[in-house]
mmCIF file of C-alpha atoms (C1' of nucleotides) in Angstrom:
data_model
loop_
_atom_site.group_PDB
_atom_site.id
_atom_site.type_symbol
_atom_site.label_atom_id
_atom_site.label_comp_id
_atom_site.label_asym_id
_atom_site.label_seq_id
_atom_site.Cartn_x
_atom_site.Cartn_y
_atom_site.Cartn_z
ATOM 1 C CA UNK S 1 -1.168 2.551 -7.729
ATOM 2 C CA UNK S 2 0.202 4.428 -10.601
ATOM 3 C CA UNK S 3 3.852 5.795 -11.059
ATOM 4 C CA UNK S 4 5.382 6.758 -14.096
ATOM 5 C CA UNK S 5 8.471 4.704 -14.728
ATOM 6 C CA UNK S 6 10.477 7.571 -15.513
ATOM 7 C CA UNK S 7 10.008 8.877 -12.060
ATOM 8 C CA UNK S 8 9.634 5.926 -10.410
ATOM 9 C CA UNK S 9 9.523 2.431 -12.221
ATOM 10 C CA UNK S 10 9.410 -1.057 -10.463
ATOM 11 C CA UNK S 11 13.288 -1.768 -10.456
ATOM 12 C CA UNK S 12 13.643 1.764 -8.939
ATOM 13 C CA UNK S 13 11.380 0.654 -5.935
ATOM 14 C CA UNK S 14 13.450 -3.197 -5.834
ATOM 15 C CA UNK S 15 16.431 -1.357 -5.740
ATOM 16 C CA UNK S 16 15.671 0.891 -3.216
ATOM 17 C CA UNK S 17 16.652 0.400 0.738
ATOM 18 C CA UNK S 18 14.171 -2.191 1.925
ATOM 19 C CA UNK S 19 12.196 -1.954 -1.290
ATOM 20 C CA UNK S 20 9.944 0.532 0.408
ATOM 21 C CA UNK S 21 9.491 3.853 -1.464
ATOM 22 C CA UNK S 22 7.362 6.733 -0.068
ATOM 23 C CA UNK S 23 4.163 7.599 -2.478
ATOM 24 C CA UNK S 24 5.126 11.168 -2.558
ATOM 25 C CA UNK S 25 3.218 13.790 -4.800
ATOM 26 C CA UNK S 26 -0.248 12.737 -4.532
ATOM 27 C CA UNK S 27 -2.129 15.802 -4.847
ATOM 28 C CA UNK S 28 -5.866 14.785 -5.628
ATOM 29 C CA UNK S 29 -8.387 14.426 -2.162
ATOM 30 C CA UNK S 30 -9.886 11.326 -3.399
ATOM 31 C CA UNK S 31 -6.242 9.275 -3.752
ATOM 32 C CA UNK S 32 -5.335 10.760 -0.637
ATOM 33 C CA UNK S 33 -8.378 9.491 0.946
ATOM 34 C CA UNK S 34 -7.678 5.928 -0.337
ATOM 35 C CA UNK S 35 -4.179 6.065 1.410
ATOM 36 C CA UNK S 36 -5.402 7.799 4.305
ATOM 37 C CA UNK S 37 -8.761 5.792 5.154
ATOM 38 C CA UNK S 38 -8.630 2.629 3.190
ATOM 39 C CA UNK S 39 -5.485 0.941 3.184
ATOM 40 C CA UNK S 40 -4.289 -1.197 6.016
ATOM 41 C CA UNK S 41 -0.482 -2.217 6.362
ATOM 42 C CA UNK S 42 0.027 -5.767 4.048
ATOM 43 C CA UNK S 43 -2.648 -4.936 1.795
ATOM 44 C CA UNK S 44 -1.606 -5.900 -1.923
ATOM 45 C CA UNK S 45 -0.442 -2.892 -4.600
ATOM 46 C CA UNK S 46 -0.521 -3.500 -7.952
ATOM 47 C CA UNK S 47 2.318 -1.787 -9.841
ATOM 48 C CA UNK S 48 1.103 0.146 -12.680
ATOM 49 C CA UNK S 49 3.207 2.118 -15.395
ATOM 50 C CA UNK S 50 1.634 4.941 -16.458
ATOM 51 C CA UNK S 51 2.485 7.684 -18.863
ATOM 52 C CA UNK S 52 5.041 5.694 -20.840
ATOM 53 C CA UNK S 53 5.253 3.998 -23.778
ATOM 54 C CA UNK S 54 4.100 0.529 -22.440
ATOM 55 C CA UNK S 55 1.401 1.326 -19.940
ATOM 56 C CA UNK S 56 -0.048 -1.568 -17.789
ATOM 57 C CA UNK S 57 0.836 -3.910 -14.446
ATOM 58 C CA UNK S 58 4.719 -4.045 -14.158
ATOM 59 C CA UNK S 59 5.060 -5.609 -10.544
ATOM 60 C CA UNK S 60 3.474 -6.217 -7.169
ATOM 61 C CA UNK S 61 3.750 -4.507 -3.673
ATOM 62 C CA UNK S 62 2.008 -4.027 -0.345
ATOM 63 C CA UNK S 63 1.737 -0.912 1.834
ATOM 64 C CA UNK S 64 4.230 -0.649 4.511
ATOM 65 C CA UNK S 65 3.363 1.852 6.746
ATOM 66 C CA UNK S 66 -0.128 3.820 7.732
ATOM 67 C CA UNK S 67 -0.809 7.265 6.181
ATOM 68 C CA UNK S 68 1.681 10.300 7.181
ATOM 69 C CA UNK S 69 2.045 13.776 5.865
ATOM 70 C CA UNK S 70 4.356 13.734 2.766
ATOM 71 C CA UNK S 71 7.147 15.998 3.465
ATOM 72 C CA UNK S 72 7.868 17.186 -0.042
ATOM 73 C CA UNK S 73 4.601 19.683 0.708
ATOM 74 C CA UNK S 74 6.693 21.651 2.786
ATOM 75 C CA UNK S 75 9.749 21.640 0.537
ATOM 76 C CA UNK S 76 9.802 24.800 -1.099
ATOM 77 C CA UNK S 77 12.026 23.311 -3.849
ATOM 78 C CA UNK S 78 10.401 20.293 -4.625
ATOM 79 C CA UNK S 79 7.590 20.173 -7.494
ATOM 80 C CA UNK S 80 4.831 18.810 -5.065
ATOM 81 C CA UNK S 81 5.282 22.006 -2.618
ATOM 82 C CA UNK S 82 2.013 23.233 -1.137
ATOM 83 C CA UNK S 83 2.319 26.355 -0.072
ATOM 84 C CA UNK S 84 -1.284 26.291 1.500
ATOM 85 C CA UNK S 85 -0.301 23.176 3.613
ATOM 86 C CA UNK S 86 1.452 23.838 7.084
ATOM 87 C CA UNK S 87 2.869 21.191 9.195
ATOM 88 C CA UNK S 88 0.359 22.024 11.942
ATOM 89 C CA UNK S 89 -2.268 21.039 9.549
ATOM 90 C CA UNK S 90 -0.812 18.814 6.823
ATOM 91 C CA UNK S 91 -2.662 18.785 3.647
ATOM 92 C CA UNK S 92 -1.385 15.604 1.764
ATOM 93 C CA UNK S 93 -0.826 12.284 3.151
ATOM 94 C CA UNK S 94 1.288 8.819 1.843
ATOM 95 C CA UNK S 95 1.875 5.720 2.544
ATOM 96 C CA UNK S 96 5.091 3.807 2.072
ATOM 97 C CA UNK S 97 5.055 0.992 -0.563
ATOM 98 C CA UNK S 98 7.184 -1.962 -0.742
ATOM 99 C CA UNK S 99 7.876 -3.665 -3.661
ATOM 100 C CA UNK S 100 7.548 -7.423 -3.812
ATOM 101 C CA UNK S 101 7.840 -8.728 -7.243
ATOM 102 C CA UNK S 102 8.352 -7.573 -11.042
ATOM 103 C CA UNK S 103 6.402 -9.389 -13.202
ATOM 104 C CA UNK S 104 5.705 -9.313 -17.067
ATOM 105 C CA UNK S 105 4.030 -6.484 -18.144
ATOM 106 C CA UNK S 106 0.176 -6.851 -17.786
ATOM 107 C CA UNK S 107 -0.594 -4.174 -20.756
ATOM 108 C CA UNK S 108 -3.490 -1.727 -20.547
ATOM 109 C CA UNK S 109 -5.019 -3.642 -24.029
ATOM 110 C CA UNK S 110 -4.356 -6.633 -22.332
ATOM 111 C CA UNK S 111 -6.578 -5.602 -19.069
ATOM 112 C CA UNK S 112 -9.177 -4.249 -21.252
ATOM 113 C CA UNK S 113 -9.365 -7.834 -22.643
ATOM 114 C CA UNK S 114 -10.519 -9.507 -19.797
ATOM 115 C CA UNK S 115 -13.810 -9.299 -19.155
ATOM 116 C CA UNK S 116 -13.829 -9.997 -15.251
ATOM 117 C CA UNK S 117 -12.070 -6.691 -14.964
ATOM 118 C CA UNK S 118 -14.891 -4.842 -16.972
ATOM 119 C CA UNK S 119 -15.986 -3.403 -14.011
ATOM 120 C CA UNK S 120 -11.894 -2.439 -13.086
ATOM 121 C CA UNK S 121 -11.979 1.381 -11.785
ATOM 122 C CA UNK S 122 -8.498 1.515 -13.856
ATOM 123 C CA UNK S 123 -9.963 0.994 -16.781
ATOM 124 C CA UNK S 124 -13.096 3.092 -16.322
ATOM 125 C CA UNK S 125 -13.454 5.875 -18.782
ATOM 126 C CA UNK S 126 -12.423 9.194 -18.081
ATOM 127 C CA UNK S 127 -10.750 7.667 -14.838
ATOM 128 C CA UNK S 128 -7.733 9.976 -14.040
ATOM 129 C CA UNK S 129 -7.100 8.700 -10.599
ATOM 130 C CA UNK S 130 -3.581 7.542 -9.681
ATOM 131 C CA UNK S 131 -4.766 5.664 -6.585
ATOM 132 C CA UNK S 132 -7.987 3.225 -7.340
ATOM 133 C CA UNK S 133 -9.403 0.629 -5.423
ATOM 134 C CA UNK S 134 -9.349 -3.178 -6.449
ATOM 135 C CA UNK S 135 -11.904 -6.113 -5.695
ATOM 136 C CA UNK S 136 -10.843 -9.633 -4.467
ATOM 137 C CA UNK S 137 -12.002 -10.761 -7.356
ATOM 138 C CA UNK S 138 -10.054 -8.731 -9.629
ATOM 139 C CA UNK S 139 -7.208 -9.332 -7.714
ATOM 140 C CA UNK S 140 -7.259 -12.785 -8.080
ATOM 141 C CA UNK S 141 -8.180 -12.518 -11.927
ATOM 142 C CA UNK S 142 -4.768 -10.987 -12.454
ATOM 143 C CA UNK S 143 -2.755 -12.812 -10.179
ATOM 144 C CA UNK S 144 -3.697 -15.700 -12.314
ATOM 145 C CA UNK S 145 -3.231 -13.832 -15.668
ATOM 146 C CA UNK S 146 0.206 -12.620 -14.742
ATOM 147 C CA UNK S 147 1.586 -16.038 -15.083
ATOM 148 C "C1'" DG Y 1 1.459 16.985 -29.699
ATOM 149 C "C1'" DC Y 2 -3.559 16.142 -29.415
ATOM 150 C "C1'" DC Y 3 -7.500 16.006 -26.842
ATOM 151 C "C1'" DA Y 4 -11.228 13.886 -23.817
ATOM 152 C "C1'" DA Y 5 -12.293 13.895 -19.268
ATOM 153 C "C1'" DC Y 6 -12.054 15.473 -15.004
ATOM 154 C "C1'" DG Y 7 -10.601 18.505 -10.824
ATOM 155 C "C1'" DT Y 8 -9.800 23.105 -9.017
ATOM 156 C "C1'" DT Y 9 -10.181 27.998 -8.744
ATOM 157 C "C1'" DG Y 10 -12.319 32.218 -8.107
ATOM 158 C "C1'" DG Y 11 -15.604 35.900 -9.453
ATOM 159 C "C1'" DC Y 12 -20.201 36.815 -8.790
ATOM 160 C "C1'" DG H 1 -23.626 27.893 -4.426
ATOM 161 C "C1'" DC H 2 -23.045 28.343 -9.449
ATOM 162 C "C1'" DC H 3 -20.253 27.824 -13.249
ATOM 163 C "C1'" DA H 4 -16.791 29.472 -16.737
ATOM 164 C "C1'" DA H 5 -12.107 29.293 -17.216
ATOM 165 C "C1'" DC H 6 -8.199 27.060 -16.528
ATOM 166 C "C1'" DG H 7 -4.953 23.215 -15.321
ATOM 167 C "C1'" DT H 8 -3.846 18.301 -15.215
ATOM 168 C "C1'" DT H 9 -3.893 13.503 -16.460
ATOM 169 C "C1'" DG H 10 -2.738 10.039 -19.453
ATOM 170 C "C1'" DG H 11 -3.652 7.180 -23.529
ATOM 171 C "C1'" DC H 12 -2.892 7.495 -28.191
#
DNA sequence: GCCAACGTTGGC
DNA sequence: GCCAACGTTGGC
């Protein structure tokens, strides 16, 4: 899961109550999907930094909660506000995410380097997604790198 | 700031 | 339903 550090890094979400941070702002159906459909409370997160000067893996997580509608769609201050989305039928859903662990920064160059994670929907081309899906196997390929 | 790549919008 | 125009993402 991506979040930009200024907005949210990986101390923000250890320092937070509980750790647990709501994904707010994810406004792209196929993301929204993955939090709605695929993920399952305990399932690992990967941390990733994007938009900033060091992109890559800054920490681990695991999703706290099932999907819910994000309330900053019906905040008429708040950048994410959806004026098309109505609590009766809630447009955009999140998940809460606890943080776990900060580890060293797994770099985007560094990823690319690997060539068990050629196949890594990050690191596709083109991929814009802030929400991707990853394999056992690639988990377990970075768990071991990140040491 | 640039720009490739992709998603969304809206006229037809 | 097509597709041009526009907006966004995100690495560099």
């Amino acid at each position: 899961m991506k979040s930009e550090p200024d907005e949210v890094s990986i101390d923000d979400a250890l320092a937070a109550p509980g750790k647990i941070v709501p994904w707010v702002g994810v406004r792209n159906y196929q993301a929204r999907n993955f939090m709605r459909d695929a993920m399952r409370v305990g399932d690992g997160v990967l941390f990733y930094h994007s938009s900033c000067a060091e992109p890559g893996i800054a920490g681990l997580a695991e999703v706290a909660s099932t999907a819910y509608p994000d309330p900053t769609q019906f905040d008429s201050g708040s950048k994410y506000y959806d004026p098309k989305s109505t609590p009766d039928n809630p447009r955009w859903m999140l998940v809460d995410v606890r943080a776990t662990h900060k580890t060293r920064l797994l770099s985007l160059p560094e990823l690319r380097s690997l060539p068990d994670l050629a196949e890594m929907q990050i690191l596709k081309r083109g991929n814009r997604l802030s929400i991707t899906p990853v394999s056992a196997f690639e988990w377990r390929c970075i768990i071991q790198h990140i040491q």
